[in-house]
Coordinates of C-alpha atoms and ligand atoms in Angstrom, one line a residue:
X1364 CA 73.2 87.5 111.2
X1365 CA 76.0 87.4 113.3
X1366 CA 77.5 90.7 114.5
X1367 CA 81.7 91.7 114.5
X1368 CA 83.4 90.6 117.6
X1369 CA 83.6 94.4 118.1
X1370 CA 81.8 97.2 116.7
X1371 CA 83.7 99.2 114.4
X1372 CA 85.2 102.6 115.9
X1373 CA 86.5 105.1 114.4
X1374 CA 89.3 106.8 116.6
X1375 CA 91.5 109.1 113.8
X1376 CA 90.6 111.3 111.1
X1377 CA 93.3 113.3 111.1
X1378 CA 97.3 113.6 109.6
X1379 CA 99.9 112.2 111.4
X1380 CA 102.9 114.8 111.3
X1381 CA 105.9 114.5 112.9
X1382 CA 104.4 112.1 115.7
X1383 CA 101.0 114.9 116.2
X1384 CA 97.5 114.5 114.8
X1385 CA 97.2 117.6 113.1
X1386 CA 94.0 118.9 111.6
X1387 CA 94.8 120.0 107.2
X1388 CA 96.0 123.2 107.5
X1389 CA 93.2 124.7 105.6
X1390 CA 90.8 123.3 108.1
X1391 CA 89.1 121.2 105.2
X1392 CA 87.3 117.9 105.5
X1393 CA 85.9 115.4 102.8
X1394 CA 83.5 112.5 103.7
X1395 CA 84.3 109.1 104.4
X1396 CA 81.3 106.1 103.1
X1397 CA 80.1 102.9 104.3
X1398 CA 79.7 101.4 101.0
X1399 CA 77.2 99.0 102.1
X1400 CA 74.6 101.4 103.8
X1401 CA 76.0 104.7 101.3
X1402 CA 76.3 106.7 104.9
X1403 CA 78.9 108.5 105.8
X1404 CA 80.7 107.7 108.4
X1405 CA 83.4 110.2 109.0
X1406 CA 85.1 113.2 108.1
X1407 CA 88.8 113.2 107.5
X1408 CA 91.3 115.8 106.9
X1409 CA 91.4 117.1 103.5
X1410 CA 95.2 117.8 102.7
X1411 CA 96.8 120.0 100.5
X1412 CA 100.8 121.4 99.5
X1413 CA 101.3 122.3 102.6
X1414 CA 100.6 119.7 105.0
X1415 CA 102.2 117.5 102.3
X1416 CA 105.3 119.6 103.0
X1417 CA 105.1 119.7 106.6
X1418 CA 104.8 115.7 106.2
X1419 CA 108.0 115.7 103.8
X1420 CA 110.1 118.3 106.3
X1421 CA 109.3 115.7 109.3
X1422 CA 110.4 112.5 107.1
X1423 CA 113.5 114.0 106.0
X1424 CA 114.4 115.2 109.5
X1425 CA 114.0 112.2 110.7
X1426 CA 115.9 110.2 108.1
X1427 CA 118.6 112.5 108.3
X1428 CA 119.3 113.5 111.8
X1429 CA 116.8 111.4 114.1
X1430 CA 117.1 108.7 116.4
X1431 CA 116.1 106.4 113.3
X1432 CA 119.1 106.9 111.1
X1433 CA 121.1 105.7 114.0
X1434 CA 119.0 103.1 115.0
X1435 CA 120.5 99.5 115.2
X1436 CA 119.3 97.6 112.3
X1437 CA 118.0 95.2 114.7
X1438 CA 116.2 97.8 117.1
X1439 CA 114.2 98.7 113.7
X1440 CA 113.5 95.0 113.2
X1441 CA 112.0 94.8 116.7
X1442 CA 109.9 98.1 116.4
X1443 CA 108.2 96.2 113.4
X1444 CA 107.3 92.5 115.2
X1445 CA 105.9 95.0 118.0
X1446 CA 103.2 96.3 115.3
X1447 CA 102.4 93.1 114.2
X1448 CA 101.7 91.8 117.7
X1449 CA 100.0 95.0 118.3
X1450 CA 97.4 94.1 115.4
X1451 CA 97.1 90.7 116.3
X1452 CA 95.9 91.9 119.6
X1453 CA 93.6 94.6 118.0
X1454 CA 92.2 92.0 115.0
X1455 CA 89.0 92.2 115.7
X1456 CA 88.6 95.9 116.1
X1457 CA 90.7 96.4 112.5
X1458 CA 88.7 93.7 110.7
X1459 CA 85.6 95.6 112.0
X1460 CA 86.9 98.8 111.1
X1461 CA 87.7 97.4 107.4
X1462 CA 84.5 96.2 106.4
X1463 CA 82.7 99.4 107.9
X1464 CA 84.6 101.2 105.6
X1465 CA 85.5 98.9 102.4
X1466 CA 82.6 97.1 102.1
X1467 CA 84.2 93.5 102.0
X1468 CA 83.1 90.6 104.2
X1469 CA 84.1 90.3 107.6
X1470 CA 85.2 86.4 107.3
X1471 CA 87.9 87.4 104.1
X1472 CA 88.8 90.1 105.9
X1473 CA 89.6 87.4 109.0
X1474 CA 91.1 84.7 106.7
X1475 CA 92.8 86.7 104.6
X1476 CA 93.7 90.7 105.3
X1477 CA 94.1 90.4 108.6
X1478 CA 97.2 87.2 108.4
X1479 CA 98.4 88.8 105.3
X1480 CA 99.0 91.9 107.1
X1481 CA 100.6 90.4 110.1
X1482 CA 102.9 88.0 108.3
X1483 CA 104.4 90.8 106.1
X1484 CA 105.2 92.7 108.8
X1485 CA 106.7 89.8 110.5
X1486 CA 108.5 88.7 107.4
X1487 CA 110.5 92.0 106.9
X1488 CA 111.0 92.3 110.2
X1489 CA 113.1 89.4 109.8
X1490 CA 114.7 91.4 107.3
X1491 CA 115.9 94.5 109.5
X1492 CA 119.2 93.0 110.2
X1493 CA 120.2 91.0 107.1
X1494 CA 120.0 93.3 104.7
X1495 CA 124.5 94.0 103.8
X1496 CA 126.5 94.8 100.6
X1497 CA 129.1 92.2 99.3
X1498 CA 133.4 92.1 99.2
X1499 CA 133.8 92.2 95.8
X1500 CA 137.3 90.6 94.3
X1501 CA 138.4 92.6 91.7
X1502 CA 141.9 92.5 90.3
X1503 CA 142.9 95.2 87.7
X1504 CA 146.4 97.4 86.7
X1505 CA 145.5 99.9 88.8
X1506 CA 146.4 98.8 91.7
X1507 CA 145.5 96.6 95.1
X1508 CA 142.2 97.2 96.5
X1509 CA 139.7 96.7 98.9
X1510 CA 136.3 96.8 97.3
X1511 CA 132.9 96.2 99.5
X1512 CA 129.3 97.4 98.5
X1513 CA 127.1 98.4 101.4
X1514 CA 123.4 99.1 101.2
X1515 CA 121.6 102.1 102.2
X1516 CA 118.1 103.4 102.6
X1517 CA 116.9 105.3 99.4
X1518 CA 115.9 108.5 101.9
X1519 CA 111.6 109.5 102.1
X1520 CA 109.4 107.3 100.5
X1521 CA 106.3 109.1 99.2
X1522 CA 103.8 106.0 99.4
X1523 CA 100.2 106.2 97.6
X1524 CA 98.0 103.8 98.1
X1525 CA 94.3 102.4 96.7
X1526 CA 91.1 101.3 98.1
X1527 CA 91.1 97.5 97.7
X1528 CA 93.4 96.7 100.4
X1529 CA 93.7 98.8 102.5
X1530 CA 95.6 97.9 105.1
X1531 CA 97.4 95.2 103.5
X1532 CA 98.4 98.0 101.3
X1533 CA 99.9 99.8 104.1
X1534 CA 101.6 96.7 104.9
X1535 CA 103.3 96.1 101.7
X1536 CA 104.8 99.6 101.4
X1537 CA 105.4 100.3 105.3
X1538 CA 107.2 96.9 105.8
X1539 CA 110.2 97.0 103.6
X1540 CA 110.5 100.2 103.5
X1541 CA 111.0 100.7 107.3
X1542 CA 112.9 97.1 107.4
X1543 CA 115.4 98.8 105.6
X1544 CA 115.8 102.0 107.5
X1545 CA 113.9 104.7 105.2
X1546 CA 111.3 107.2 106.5
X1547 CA 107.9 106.9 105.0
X1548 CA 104.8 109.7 103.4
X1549 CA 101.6 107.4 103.0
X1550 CA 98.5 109.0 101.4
X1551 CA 96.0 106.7 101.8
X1552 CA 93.1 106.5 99.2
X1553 CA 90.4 108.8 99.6
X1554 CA 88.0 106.0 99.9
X1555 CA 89.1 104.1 103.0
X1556 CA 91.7 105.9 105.4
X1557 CA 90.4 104.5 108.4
X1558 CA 92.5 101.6 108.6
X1559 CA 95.4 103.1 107.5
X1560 CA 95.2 106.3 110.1
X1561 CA 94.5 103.2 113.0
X1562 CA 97.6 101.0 112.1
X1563 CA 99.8 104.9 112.4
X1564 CA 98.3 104.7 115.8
X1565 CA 99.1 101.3 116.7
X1566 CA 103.3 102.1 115.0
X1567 CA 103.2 105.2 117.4
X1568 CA 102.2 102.7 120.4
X1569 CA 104.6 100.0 119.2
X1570 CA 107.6 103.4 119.8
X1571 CA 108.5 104.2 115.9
X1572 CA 110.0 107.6 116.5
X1573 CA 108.2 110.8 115.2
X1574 CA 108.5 111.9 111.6
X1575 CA 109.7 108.1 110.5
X1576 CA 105.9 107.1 109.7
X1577 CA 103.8 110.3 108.5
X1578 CA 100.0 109.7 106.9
X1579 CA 98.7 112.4 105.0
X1580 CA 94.9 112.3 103.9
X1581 CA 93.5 113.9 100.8
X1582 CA 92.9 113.5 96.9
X1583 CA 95.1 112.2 94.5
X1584 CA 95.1 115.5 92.6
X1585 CA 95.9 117.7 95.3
X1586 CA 97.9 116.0 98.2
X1587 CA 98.9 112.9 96.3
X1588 CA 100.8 115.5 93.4
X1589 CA 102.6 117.6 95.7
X1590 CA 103.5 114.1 97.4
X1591 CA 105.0 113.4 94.2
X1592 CA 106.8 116.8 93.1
X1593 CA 107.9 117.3 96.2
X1594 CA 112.1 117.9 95.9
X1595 CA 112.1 116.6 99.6
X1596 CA 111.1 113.0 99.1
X1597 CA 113.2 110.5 97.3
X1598 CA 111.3 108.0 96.0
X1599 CA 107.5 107.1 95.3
X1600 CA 105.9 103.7 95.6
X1601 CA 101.9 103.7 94.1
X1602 CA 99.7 101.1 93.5
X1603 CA 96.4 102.1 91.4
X1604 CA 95.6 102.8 87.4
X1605 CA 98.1 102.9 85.2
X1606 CA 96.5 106.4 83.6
X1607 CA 97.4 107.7 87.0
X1608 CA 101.2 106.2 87.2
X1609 CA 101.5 107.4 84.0
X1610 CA 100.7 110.8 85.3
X1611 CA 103.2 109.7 88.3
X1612 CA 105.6 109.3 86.1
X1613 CA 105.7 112.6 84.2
X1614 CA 105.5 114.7 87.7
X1615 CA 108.1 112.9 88.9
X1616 CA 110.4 113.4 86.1
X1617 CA 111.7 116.7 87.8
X1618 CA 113.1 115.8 90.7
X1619 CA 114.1 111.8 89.1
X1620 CA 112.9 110.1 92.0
X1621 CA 113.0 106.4 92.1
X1622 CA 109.5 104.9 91.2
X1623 CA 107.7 101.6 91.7
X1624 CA 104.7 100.8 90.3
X1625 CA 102.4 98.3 91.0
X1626 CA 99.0 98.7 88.4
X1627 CA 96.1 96.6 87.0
X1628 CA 95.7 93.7 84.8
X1629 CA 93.6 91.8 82.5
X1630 CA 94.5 88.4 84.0
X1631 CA 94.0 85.0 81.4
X1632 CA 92.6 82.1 83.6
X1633 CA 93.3 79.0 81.3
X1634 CA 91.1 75.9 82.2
X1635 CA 92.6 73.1 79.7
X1636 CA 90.1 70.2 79.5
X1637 CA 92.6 67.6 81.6
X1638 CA 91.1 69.6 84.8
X1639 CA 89.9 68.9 87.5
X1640 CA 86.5 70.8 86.5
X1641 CA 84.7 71.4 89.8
X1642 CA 88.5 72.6 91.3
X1643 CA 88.5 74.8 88.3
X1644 CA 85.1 75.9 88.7
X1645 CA 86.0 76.7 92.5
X1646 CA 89.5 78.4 91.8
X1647 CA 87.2 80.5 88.8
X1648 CA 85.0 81.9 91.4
X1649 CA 87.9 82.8 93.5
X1650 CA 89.6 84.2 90.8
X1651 CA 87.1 86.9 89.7
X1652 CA 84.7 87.4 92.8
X1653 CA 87.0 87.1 95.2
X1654 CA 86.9 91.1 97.5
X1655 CA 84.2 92.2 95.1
X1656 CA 86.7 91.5 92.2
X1657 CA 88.5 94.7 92.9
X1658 CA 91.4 92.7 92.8
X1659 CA 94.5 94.1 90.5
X1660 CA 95.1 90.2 89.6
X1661 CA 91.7 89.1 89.0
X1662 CA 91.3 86.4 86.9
X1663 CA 88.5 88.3 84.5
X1664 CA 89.5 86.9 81.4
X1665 CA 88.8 82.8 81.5
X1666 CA 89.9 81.0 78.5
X1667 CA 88.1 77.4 79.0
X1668 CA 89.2 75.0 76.3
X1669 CA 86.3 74.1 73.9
X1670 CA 85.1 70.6 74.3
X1671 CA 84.2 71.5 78.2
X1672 CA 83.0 75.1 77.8
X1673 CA 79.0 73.8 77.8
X1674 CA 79.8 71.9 80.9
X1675 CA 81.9 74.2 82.8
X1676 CA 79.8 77.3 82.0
X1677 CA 76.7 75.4 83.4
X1678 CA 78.7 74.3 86.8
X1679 CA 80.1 78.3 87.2
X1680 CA 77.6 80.3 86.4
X1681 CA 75.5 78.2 89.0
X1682 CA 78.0 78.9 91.8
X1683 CA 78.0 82.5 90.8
X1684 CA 74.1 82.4 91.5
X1685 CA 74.5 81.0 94.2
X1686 CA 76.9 83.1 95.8
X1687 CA 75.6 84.9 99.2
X1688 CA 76.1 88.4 98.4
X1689 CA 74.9 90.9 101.2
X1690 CA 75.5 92.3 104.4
X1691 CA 79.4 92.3 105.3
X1692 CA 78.8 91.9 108.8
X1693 CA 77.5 88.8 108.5
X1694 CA 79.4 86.1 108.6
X1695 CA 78.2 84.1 106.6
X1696 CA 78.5 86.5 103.2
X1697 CA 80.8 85.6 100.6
X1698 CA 80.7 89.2 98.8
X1699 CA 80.2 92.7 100.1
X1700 CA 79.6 96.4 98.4
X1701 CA 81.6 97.5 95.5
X1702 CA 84.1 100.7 97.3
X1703 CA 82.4 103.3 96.0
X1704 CA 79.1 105.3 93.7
X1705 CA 81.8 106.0 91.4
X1706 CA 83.3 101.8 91.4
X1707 CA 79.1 100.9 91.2
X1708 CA 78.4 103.1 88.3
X1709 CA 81.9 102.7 86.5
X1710 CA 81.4 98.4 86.9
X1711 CA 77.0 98.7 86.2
X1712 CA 78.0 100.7 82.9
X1713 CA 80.5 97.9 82.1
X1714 CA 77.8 95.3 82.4
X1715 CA 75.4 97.0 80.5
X1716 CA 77.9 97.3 77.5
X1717 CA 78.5 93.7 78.4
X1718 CA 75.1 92.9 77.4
X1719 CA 75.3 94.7 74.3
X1720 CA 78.6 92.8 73.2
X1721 CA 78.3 89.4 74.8
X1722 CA 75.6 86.8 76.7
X1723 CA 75.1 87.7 80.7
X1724 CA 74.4 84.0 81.6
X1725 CA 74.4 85.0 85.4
X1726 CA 74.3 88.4 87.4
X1727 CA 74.0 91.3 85.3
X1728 CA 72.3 93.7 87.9
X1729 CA 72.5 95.4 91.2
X1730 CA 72.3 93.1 94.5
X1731 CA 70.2 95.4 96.8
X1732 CA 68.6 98.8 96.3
X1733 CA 70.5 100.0 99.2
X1734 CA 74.8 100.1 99.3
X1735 CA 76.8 99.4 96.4
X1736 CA 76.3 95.3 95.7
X1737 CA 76.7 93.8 92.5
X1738 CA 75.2 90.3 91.5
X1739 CA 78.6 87.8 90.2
X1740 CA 78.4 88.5 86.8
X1741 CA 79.5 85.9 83.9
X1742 CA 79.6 86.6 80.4
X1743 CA 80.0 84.5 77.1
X1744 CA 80.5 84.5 73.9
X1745 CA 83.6 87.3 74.7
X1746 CA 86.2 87.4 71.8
X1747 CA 89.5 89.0 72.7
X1748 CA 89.1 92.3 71.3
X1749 CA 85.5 93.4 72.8
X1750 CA 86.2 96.0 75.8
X1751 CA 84.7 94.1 78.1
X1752 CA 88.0 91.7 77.3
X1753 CA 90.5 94.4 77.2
X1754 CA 89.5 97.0 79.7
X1755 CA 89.9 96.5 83.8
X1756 CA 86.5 96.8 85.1
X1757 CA 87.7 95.7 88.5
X1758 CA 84.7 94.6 89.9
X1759 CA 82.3 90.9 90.0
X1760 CA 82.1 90.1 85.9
X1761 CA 84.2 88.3 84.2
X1762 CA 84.4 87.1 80.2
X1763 CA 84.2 83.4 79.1
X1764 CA 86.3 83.0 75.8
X1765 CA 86.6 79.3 74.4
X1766 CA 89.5 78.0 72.4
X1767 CA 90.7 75.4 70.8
X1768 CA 94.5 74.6 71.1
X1769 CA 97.7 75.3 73.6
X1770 CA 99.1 77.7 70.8
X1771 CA 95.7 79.9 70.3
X1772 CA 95.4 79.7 74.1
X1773 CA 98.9 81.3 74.7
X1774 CA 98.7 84.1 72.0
X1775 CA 95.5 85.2 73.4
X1776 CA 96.8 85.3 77.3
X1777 CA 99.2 87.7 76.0
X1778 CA 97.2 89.6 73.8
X1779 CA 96.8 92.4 76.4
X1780 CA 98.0 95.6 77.7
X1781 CA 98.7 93.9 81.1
X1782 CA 101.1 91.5 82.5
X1783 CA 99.7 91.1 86.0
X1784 CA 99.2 87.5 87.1
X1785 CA 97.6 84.4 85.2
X1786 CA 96.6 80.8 86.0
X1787 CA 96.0 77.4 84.7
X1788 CA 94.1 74.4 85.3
X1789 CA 95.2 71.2 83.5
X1790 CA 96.7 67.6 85.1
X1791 CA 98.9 67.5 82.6
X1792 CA 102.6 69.0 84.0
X1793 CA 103.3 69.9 80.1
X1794 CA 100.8 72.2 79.9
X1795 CA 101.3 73.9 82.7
X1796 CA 105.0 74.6 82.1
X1797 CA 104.1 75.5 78.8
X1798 CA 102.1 78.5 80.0
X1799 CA 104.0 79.0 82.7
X1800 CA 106.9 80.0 80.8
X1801 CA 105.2 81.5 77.9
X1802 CA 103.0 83.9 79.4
X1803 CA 104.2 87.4 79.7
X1804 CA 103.0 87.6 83.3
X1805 CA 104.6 88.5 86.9
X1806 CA 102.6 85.4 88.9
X1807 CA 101.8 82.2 87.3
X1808 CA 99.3 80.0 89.3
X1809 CA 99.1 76.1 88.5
X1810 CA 95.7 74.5 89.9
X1811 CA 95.7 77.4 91.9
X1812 CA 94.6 81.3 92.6
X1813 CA 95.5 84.7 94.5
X1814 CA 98.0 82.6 97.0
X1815 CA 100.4 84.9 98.1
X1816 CA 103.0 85.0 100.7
X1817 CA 105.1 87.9 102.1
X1818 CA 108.4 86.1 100.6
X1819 CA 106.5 85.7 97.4
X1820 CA 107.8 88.5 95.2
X1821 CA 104.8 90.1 93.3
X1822 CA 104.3 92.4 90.1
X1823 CA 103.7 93.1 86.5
X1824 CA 104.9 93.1 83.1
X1825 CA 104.2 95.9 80.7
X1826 CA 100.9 97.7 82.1
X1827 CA 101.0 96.0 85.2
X1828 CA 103.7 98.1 87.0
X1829 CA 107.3 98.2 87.7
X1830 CA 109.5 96.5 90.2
X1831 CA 107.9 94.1 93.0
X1832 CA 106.4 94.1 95.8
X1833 CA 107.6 91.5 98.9
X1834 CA 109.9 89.0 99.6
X1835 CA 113.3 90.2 98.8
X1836 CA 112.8 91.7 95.5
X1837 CA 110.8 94.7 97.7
X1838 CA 113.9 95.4 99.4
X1839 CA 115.8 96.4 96.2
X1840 CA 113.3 99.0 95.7
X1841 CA 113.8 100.4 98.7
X1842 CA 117.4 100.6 99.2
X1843 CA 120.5 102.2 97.0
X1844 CA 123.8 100.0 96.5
X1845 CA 127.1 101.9 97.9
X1846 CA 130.3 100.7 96.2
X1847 CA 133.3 101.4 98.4
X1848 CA 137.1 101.4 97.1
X1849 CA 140.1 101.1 99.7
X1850 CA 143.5 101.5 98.1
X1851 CA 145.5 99.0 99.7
X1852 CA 148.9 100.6 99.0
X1853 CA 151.7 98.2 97.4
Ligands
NAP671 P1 93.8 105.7 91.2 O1 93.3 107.0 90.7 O2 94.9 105.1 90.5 O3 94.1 105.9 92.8 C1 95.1 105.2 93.5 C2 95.8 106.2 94.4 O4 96.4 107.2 93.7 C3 94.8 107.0 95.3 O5 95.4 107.2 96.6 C4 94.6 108.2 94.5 O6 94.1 109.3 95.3 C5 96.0 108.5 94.1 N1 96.1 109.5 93.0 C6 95.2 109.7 92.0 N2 95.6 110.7 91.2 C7 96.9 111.0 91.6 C8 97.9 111.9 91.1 N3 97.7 112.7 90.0 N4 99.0 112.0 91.8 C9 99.3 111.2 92.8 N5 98.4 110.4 93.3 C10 97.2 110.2 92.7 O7 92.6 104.7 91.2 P2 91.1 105.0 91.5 O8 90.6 106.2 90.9 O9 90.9 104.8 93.0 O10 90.4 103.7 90.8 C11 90.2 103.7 89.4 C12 90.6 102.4 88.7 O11 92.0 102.1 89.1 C13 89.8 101.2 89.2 O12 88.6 101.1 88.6 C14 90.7 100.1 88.9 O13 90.6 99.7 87.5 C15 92.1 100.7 89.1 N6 92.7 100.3 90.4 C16 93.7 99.4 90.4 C17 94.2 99.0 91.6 C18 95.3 98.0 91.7 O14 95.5 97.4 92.8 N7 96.1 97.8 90.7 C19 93.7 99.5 92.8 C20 92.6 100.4 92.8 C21 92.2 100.8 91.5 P3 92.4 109.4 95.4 O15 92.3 108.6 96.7 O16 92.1 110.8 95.5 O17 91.9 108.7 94.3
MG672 MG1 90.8 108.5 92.5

């Protein structure tokens, strides 16, 4: 076994208010897991209203009246490549610090988290300065006219984040956000605030001013609701269940705040007979096992087209077994702990309903009798409408459904709630334009899966959210669109 570069440290457990770690006002606490040992490993502030308003006061002063708001667009751009450097230089110490407290392996977390996070933040700090409004021509009867659109910040962005990512979730919600000159709340997921609370450090090191970034800790029900009623903040960006943005939605009806959404799926993984098998085998495994399969795209449901199903299921569900699933410290693992007791139990009771509804030709059972592991689990024999097919389970198990023909193929990708992401495996360029355009789906992979880029937008259809995340489409979300009019006399 190979140990981390550095040994994971905790250093913060508290809010960050107004540029002070504070303590919850209350003086609570709630534990903090290492999913792979089931030990807890810290104690972090358990917020309620009133540090969530203390955190809202602190954003809005600092949109409205501090340093920020007059900020050079530039100067904020700068602020942001200082953070990214700043992680860079402590990579080893936030990789280590992730795994303790996620339960994913330390080499993903290397090769992917870790340049992911960067790379956004570098991206829209690119962004800082080239975000500007149009002239507009217009010619009417009233008269002559000047007409220009500028673009301003939407205000405080209440930002609520899950478990999966954690600090790439940060990233995605911090970077535009503060690219375009708004003022941030983050509540972090109960599960894993560690990383979250050590990138606020490393932002206060790289000289954001106070009240711009504020972290609040706590539970959905308590600090993440009065995050969202509060009158205060102007907008709220959350990525989790839709049952919960549905509940999002309806507390933030009061105050209309603007809303993005980013939410699950029930991703269709099409391998067409033309493939290349063992790539499609390979992107499979990626697709569904990939960070414990607590991945909002996951490719659970794989349509594999008839006359190679045998054959494919054979080559798949022998990779699945022999996937090294264990210890995320060492390097050499390819799968860590599920998040949570509540993630185990919620993914071990979808697999035994599996097992009354479908075949478990690989997995099917706890991975240690210690820490929350799961064995890759593959089922067959799935039809469309069992729940195994239709509910997220968002962990390592994912359905096998054969068909026959392009047409069936298609109408069953879409039969689903979601709209998330899909792929497709085929050499055939018709094919994969075929499902490319038909699918109902924010991402379409061809002979690939879960590539992303910071200037790739991403998002969902139907179930799977609203708006998208990076590239330039994240920037509309966070900005409003100023129309100016300038009478130019006769
Ligand atoms: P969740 O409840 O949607 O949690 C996501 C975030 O929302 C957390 O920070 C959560 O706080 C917060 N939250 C919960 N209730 C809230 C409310 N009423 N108002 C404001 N914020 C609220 O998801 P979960 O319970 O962690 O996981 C349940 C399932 O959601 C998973 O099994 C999976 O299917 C899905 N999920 C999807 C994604 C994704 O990327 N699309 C990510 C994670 C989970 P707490 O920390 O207290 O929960
Ligand atoms: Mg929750």
């Amino acid at each position: 076994m190979t140990i981390a570069a550095a040994p994971p440290r905790v250093t913060q457990t508290r809010n960050l208010i107004d540029g002070q770690w504070v303590e919850a006002r209350s003086g609570k606490t709630f534990d903090v897991f290492n999913p792979s040992t089931e030990q807890v490993i810290a104690q972090v502030a358990d917020s309620d209203a009133a540090d969530v308003d203390a955190a809202v006061i602190a954003a809005r002063r600092a949109f409205d009246e501090g340093p920020w708001s007059r900020m050079a667009a530039r100067e904020r751009g700068k602020l942001l490549y200082r953070l990214a450097d700043l992680i860079e230089q402590h990579a080893d110490e936030l990789a280590a610090l992730e795994v303790l407290n996620n339960g994913k392996p330390i080499g993903e977390v290397r090769f992917a988290d870790i340049p992911l996070v960067v790379s956004t933040f570098r991206y829209f700090a690119g962004w800082a300065d080239k975000i500007h409004g149009d002239t507009i021509p217009v010619d009417n009867h009233f008269g002559r006219f000047f007409c220009y659109t500028k673009k301003e910040p939407v205000g405080v962005c209440a930002q609520i984040i899950p478990w999966n990512f954690p600090m790439l979730m940060v990233t995605w919600k911090w970077g535009p956000a503060l690219a375009a000159g708004n003022t941030v709340v983050l509540k972090p997921a109960e599960q894993t605030p560690l990383t979250a609370l050590r990138l606020a450090e490393l932002a206060q090191e790289a000289g954001f001013p106070d009240g711009v970034i504020n972290v609040v800790n706590g539970f959905g029900e308590t600090a993440g609701a009065s995050l969202v009623k509060h009158r205060g903040a102007d907008k709220v960006a959350f990525t989790g269940h839709y049952q919960t943005a549905q509940h999002i939605m309806r507390d933030a009806a009061d105050t209309l705040k603007r809303i993005t959404f980013e939410l699950g799926g029930k991703s269709p993984n099409v391998v067409f007979a033309d493939a290349d098998l063992d790539q499609a085998v390979a992107g499979a495994m990626t697709g569904i096992f990939f960070n414990q399969g607590e991945v909002c795209c996951a490719g659970s449901r794989l349509f594999v087209e008839r006359s190679v199903h045998d054959e494919f299921v054979l080559k798949f569900a022998a990779a699945a077994d022999a996937r090294r699933v264990g210890d995320p410290f060492d390097e050499n693992t390819e799968q860590g702990a599920q998040v949570s007791q509540e993630q185990f139990d919620k993914v071990m009771g979808y697999i035994e309903l599996g097992k009354q509804e479908a075949n478990c030709v690989a997995g099917g059972e706890r991975a240690a009798d210690t820490g929350w592991f799961v064995r890759p689990t593959i089922f067959t024999g799935v039809t469309n409408d069992m729940r195994i097919a239709r509910e997220e389970i968002f962990g390592p198990v994912v359905s096998v459904l054969p068909f026959t023909d392009r047409r069936e193929v298609i109408e069953q990708a879409n039969d689903t709630d979601y709209g998330l992401a899909a792929a497709v495996w085929t050499r055939d360029i018709t094919k994969a334009f075929a499902l490319a355009d038909s699918v109902r789906a924010g991402t379409v992979w061809v002979n690939c899966f879960n590539t992303f880029d910071a200037a790739a937008p991403f998002g969902g259809y139907k179930f799977s959210g609203q708006g998208r995340e990076l590239g330039a489409e994240a920037l509309k979300a966070y900005t409003e669109t100023k129309t100016v009019w300038v009478n130019l006399g006769d």
